[in-house]
């Protein structure tokens, strides 16, 4: 198979190096999305990131610039993080899928397309490797795709957003077993916790932007509280 695993460095010590991981991901051919996109958009942020934010996939501007959340959704996210009191230095931002998937219309516009289950599965090893290296205090999934990448396909943002849960075991993450692992027990202090919220682009699409933004902010304030 041409799973992204085969592009990960063999030596586990290399896997502990975010720079080596990023370099390896630049050459990934784990699914077909590398063909039409400009570049792999790997995660970025404070190396001692206490919070890892997981989006869906890079958008048009991220694809051109090679960095996550630098377009319109990123501006919403930046504002919400600042208002919630989460320091940028504490944050590492990445995506469930690391190449831009789009449909080209007649003109120059490239229309974002959601990644399918196969693309999400192919790309998951990169996200898992990032989480293993960073060992954050809190992982925040932004929107349905990121939630599914971590909790499996039964994940629903509307049902599961806004509360701290234990992060499923990295071996089962994104599978039905990950969803089953989430009992009613609150996560212990020592565990990595997961909080699901909406995608910041939902604010931009919403009829009632202020209310949707306020919901995102409420959720991020819970994350800020968990960091102490
Ligand atoms: N939307 C995402 O999910 N990720 C990005 O990096 C940009 C927009
Ligand atoms: Fe590899 Fe992910 Fe890009 Fe597919 S989307 S080629 S798995 S980095």
Tab-separated table of C-alpha atoms and ligand atoms in Angstrom:
chain	number	residue	atom	x	y	z
A	1	UNK	CA	0.000	0.000	0.000
A	2	UNK	CA	1.029	3.600	-0.351
A	3	UNK	CA	-0.017	4.532	3.134
A	4	UNK	CA	1.551	7.639	4.646
A	5	UNK	CA	3.187	5.260	7.190
A	6	UNK	CA	5.724	4.315	4.537
A	7	UNK	CA	6.907	7.898	4.329
A	8	UNK	CA	7.401	8.216	8.063
A	9	UNK	CA	11.066	7.920	9.095
A	10	UNK	CA	11.859	4.307	10.096
A	11	UNK	CA	13.929	5.275	13.060
A	12	UNK	CA	11.577	6.109	15.938
A	13	UNK	CA	14.063	8.695	17.154
A	14	UNK	CA	13.541	10.605	13.933
A	15	UNK	CA	9.834	10.431	14.502
A	16	UNK	CA	10.376	12.373	17.687
A	17	UNK	CA	11.674	15.272	15.639
A	18	UNK	CA	9.004	17.532	14.270
A	19	UNK	CA	11.368	18.901	11.626
A	20	UNK	CA	12.157	15.433	10.292
A	21	UNK	CA	8.465	14.635	10.284
A	22	UNK	CA	7.655	17.787	8.347
A	23	UNK	CA	10.396	17.030	5.816
A	24	UNK	CA	9.059	13.503	5.323
A	25	UNK	CA	5.481	14.755	4.902
A	26	UNK	CA	6.619	17.118	2.136
A	27	UNK	CA	7.203	14.029	-0.036
A	28	UNK	CA	4.065	12.124	0.927
A	29	UNK	CA	2.173	10.331	-1.827
A	30	UNK	CA	-0.140	8.506	0.563
A	31	UNK	CA	-3.247	9.460	-1.422
A	32	UNK	CA	-3.966	11.272	-4.682
A	33	UNK	CA	-4.399	14.744	-3.197
A	34	UNK	CA	-0.713	15.642	-3.649
A	35	UNK	CA	-1.190	15.630	-7.427
A	36	UNK	CA	-3.185	18.822	-7.861
A	37	UNK	CA	-2.277	20.680	-4.690
A	38	UNK	CA	0.729	23.020	-4.480
A	39	UNK	CA	2.394	21.544	-1.398
A	40	UNK	CA	1.955	19.618	1.825
A	41	UNK	CA	0.730	22.011	4.498
A	42	UNK	CA	2.141	20.627	7.728
A	43	UNK	CA	1.288	21.748	11.249
A	44	UNK	CA	2.922	24.809	12.745
A	45	UNK	CA	3.273	26.494	16.082
A	46	UNK	CA	4.972	26.508	19.434
A	47	UNK	CA	7.064	23.329	19.783
A	48	UNK	CA	6.000	23.152	23.420
A	49	UNK	CA	2.442	23.552	22.216
A	50	UNK	CA	0.162	22.803	25.119
A	51	UNK	CA	-2.810	22.984	22.785
A	52	UNK	CA	-3.041	21.290	19.390
A	53	UNK	CA	-5.813	22.636	17.159
A	54	UNK	CA	-6.895	20.286	14.389
A	55	UNK	CA	-8.712	21.671	11.326
A	56	UNK	CA	-9.974	19.871	8.234
A	57	UNK	CA	-7.488	20.529	5.443
A	58	UNK	CA	-5.648	23.539	4.047
A	59	UNK	CA	-7.720	25.996	2.018
A	60	UNK	CA	-6.767	27.965	-1.081
A	61	UNK	CA	-4.502	30.450	0.692
A	62	UNK	CA	-2.938	27.827	2.935
A	63	UNK	CA	-2.122	25.762	-0.165
A	64	UNK	CA	-0.367	28.716	-1.788
A	65	UNK	CA	1.488	29.861	1.327
A	66	UNK	CA	2.279	26.473	2.843
A	67	UNK	CA	0.978	27.261	6.328
A	68	UNK	CA	-2.231	26.260	8.132
A	69	UNK	CA	-5.036	28.721	8.935
A	70	UNK	CA	-3.591	31.807	7.259
A	71	UNK	CA	-6.766	32.618	5.259
A	72	UNK	CA	-10.212	33.941	6.271
A	73	UNK	CA	-10.985	31.041	8.656
A	74	UNK	CA	-7.577	31.582	10.260
A	75	UNK	CA	-8.405	35.202	10.978
A	76	UNK	CA	-11.594	34.150	12.792
A	77	UNK	CA	-9.590	31.580	14.736
A	78	UNK	CA	-6.848	34.059	15.683
A	79	UNK	CA	-9.394	36.516	17.008
A	80	UNK	CA	-11.217	33.853	19.024
A	81	UNK	CA	-7.972	32.504	20.518
A	82	UNK	CA	-6.923	35.958	21.587
A	83	UNK	CA	-10.317	36.755	23.067
A	84	UNK	CA	-10.369	33.424	24.910
A	85	UNK	CA	-6.955	34.228	26.394
A	86	UNK	CA	-5.084	31.375	24.741
A	87	UNK	CA	-1.528	32.454	23.995
A	88	UNK	CA	-0.316	31.903	20.467
A	89	UNK	CA	2.935	30.478	21.826
A	90	UNK	CA	0.969	27.684	23.492
A	91	UNK	CA	-0.745	26.704	20.262
A	92	UNK	CA	0.184	24.281	17.495
A	93	UNK	CA	-2.190	24.312	14.522
A	94	UNK	CA	-2.580	21.452	12.083
A	95	UNK	CA	-5.126	19.682	9.877
A	96	UNK	CA	-6.656	16.196	9.601
A	97	UNK	CA	-5.657	16.143	5.913
A	98	UNK	CA	-2.536	17.935	4.755
A	99	UNK	CA	-3.178	18.635	1.080
A	100	UNK	CA	-5.821	21.003	-0.330
A	101	UNK	CA	-8.679	19.227	-2.116
A	102	UNK	CA	-10.560	21.361	-4.596
A	103	UNK	CA	-12.647	21.512	-7.705
A	104	UNK	CA	-11.572	23.950	-10.391
A	105	UNK	CA	-14.409	25.980	-11.843
A	106	UNK	CA	-14.332	27.555	-15.296
A	107	UNK	CA	-12.404	30.531	-13.953
A	108	UNK	CA	-9.433	30.595	-11.605
A	109	UNK	CA	-11.434	29.906	-8.491
A	110	UNK	CA	-10.637	26.674	-6.678
A	111	UNK	CA	-13.610	25.401	-4.690
A	112	UNK	CA	-12.842	23.443	-1.521
A	113	UNK	CA	-14.055	19.839	-1.453
A	114	UNK	CA	-14.317	17.816	1.770
A	115	UNK	CA	-11.814	14.967	2.016
A	116	UNK	CA	-13.300	11.466	1.797
A	117	UNK	CA	-12.839	8.636	4.315
A	118	UNK	CA	-9.955	7.097	2.356
A	119	UNK	CA	-8.034	10.374	2.241
A	120	UNK	CA	-8.618	10.920	5.939
A	121	UNK	CA	-7.383	7.419	6.721
A	122	UNK	CA	-4.328	7.815	4.499
A	123	UNK	CA	-3.343	11.077	6.170
A	124	UNK	CA	-4.026	10.089	9.774
A	125	UNK	CA	-0.491	8.773	10.525
A	126	UNK	CA	0.864	12.317	10.171
A	127	UNK	CA	-1.607	13.683	12.692
A	128	UNK	CA	-0.914	10.821	15.103
A	129	UNK	CA	2.827	11.405	14.800
A	130	UNK	CA	2.351	15.093	15.546
A	131	UNK	CA	0.286	14.258	18.645
A	132	UNK	CA	2.865	11.699	19.835
A	133	UNK	CA	5.666	14.213	19.568
A	134	UNK	CA	3.825	17.184	21.033
A	135	UNK	CA	1.991	15.399	23.873
A	136	UNK	CA	-0.316	18.385	24.336
A	137	UNK	CA	-2.509	19.033	27.363
A	138	UNK	CA	-5.539	19.630	25.170
A	139	UNK	CA	-6.405	18.687	21.581
A	140	UNK	CA	-9.155	20.799	19.986
A	141	UNK	CA	-10.979	19.441	16.947
A	142	UNK	CA	-12.430	22.159	14.725
A	143	UNK	CA	-15.487	20.957	12.825
A	144	UNK	CA	-16.837	17.591	11.710
A	145	UNK	CA	-13.863	16.305	9.715
A	146	UNK	CA	-11.352	16.791	12.517
A	147	UNK	CA	-13.795	15.305	15.014
A	148	UNK	CA	-14.226	12.230	12.834
A	149	UNK	CA	-10.475	11.908	12.360
A	150	UNK	CA	-10.069	11.636	16.140
A	151	UNK	CA	-13.323	10.017	17.288
A	152	UNK	CA	-14.476	8.003	14.311
A	153	UNK	CA	-17.280	8.455	11.813
A	154	UNK	CA	-20.044	8.466	14.432
A	155	UNK	CA	-18.783	11.819	15.731
A	156	UNK	CA	-21.343	14.662	15.666
A	157	UNK	CA	-20.238	18.223	16.454
A	158	UNK	CA	-23.661	19.303	17.690
A	159	UNK	CA	-23.778	16.470	20.254
A	160	UNK	CA	-20.198	16.392	21.427
A	161	UNK	CA	-18.919	19.950	21.295
A	162	UNK	CA	-17.941	22.079	24.223
A	163	UNK	CA	-16.829	19.597	26.869
A	164	UNK	CA	-13.490	18.172	27.869
A	165	UNK	CA	-13.192	14.449	27.151
A	166	UNK	CA	-10.266	12.071	27.467
A	167	UNK	CA	-8.334	11.838	24.187
A	168	UNK	CA	-8.790	8.290	22.879
A	169	UNK	CA	-5.794	6.028	22.769
A	170	UNK	CA	-3.626	6.936	19.780
A	171	UNK	CA	-3.713	3.339	18.550
A	172	UNK	CA	-7.488	3.379	18.131
A	173	UNK	CA	-8.001	7.035	17.320
A	174	UNK	CA	-10.478	7.741	14.542
A	175	UNK	CA	-12.035	4.265	14.779
A	176	UNK	CA	-15.343	3.118	16.307
A	177	UNK	CA	-13.333	1.900	19.301
A	178	UNK	CA	-12.250	5.492	19.932
A	179	UNK	CA	-15.872	6.570	20.229
A	180	UNK	CA	-16.626	3.651	22.606
A	181	UNK	CA	-13.690	4.581	24.819
A	182	UNK	CA	-15.353	7.860	25.705
A	183	UNK	CA	-17.335	6.952	28.787
A	184	UNK	CA	-18.989	9.423	31.116
A	185	UNK	CA	-15.897	9.681	33.216
A	186	UNK	CA	-14.245	13.070	33.239
A	187	UNK	CA	-10.619	12.988	32.098
A	188	UNK	CA	-7.961	12.864	34.775
A	189	UNK	CA	-5.583	15.776	35.207
A	190	UNK	CA	-2.643	13.867	33.766
A	191	UNK	CA	-4.383	12.755	30.581
A	192	UNK	CA	-4.461	14.575	27.303
A	193	UNK	CA	-7.932	15.953	26.912
A	194	UNK	CA	-9.990	16.517	23.811
A	195	UNK	CA	-12.498	19.263	23.196
A	196	UNK	CA	-14.567	19.345	20.019
A	197	UNK	CA	-15.926	22.586	18.640
A	198	UNK	CA	-17.168	24.035	15.362
A	199	UNK	CA	-14.948	24.948	12.445
A	200	UNK	CA	-14.169	28.682	12.334
A	201	UNK	CA	-15.354	28.802	8.700
A	202	UNK	CA	-18.849	27.989	10.039
A	203	UNK	CA	-18.807	31.494	11.533
A	204	UNK	CA	-18.162	32.969	8.076
A	205	UNK	CA	-20.969	30.950	6.476
A	206	UNK	CA	-23.526	31.555	9.232
A	207	UNK	CA	-26.570	33.755	8.909
A	208	UNK	CA	-26.117	34.789	12.522
A	209	UNK	CA	-22.356	35.214	12.685
A	210	UNK	CA	-22.281	36.796	16.139
A	211	UNK	CA	-24.096	33.893	17.801
A	212	UNK	CA	-21.996	31.243	16.076
A	213	UNK	CA	-18.793	33.109	16.930
A	214	UNK	CA	-19.932	33.400	20.566
A	215	UNK	CA	-20.338	29.620	20.675
A	216	UNK	CA	-16.809	29.097	19.370
A	217	UNK	CA	-15.501	31.544	21.946
A	218	UNK	CA	-17.351	29.784	24.796
A	219	UNK	CA	-15.737	26.497	23.778
A	220	UNK	CA	-12.251	27.995	23.553
A	221	UNK	CA	-12.699	29.565	26.994
A	222	UNK	CA	-13.178	26.042	28.366
A	223	UNK	CA	-9.840	25.136	26.784
A	224	UNK	CA	-8.222	28.229	28.320
A	225	UNK	CA	-9.627	27.210	31.711
A	226	UNK	CA	-8.196	23.709	31.368
A	227	UNK	CA	-4.733	25.171	30.762
A	228	UNK	CA	-4.977	27.162	34.000
B	1	LIG	N1	-9.546	25.398	7.050
B	1	LIG	C1	-8.943	24.357	7.661
B	1	LIG	O1	-9.591	23.422	8.092
B	1	LIG	N2	-7.646	24.376	7.782
B	1	LIG	C2	-6.878	25.363	7.335
B	1	LIG	O2	-5.677	25.286	7.492
B	1	LIG	C3	-7.522	26.450	6.712
B	1	LIG	C4	-8.846	26.447	6.582
B	2	LIG	FE1	-0.081	12.291	2.023
B	2	LIG	FE2	-2.036	13.398	3.431
B	2	LIG	FE3	-1.168	14.603	1.252
B	2	LIG	FE4	-2.602	12.373	1.032
B	2	LIG	S1	-3.293	14.365	1.865
B	2	LIG	S2	-0.680	12.836	-0.069
B	2	LIG	S3	-1.872	11.231	2.832
B	2	LIG	S4	0.017	14.274	3.128
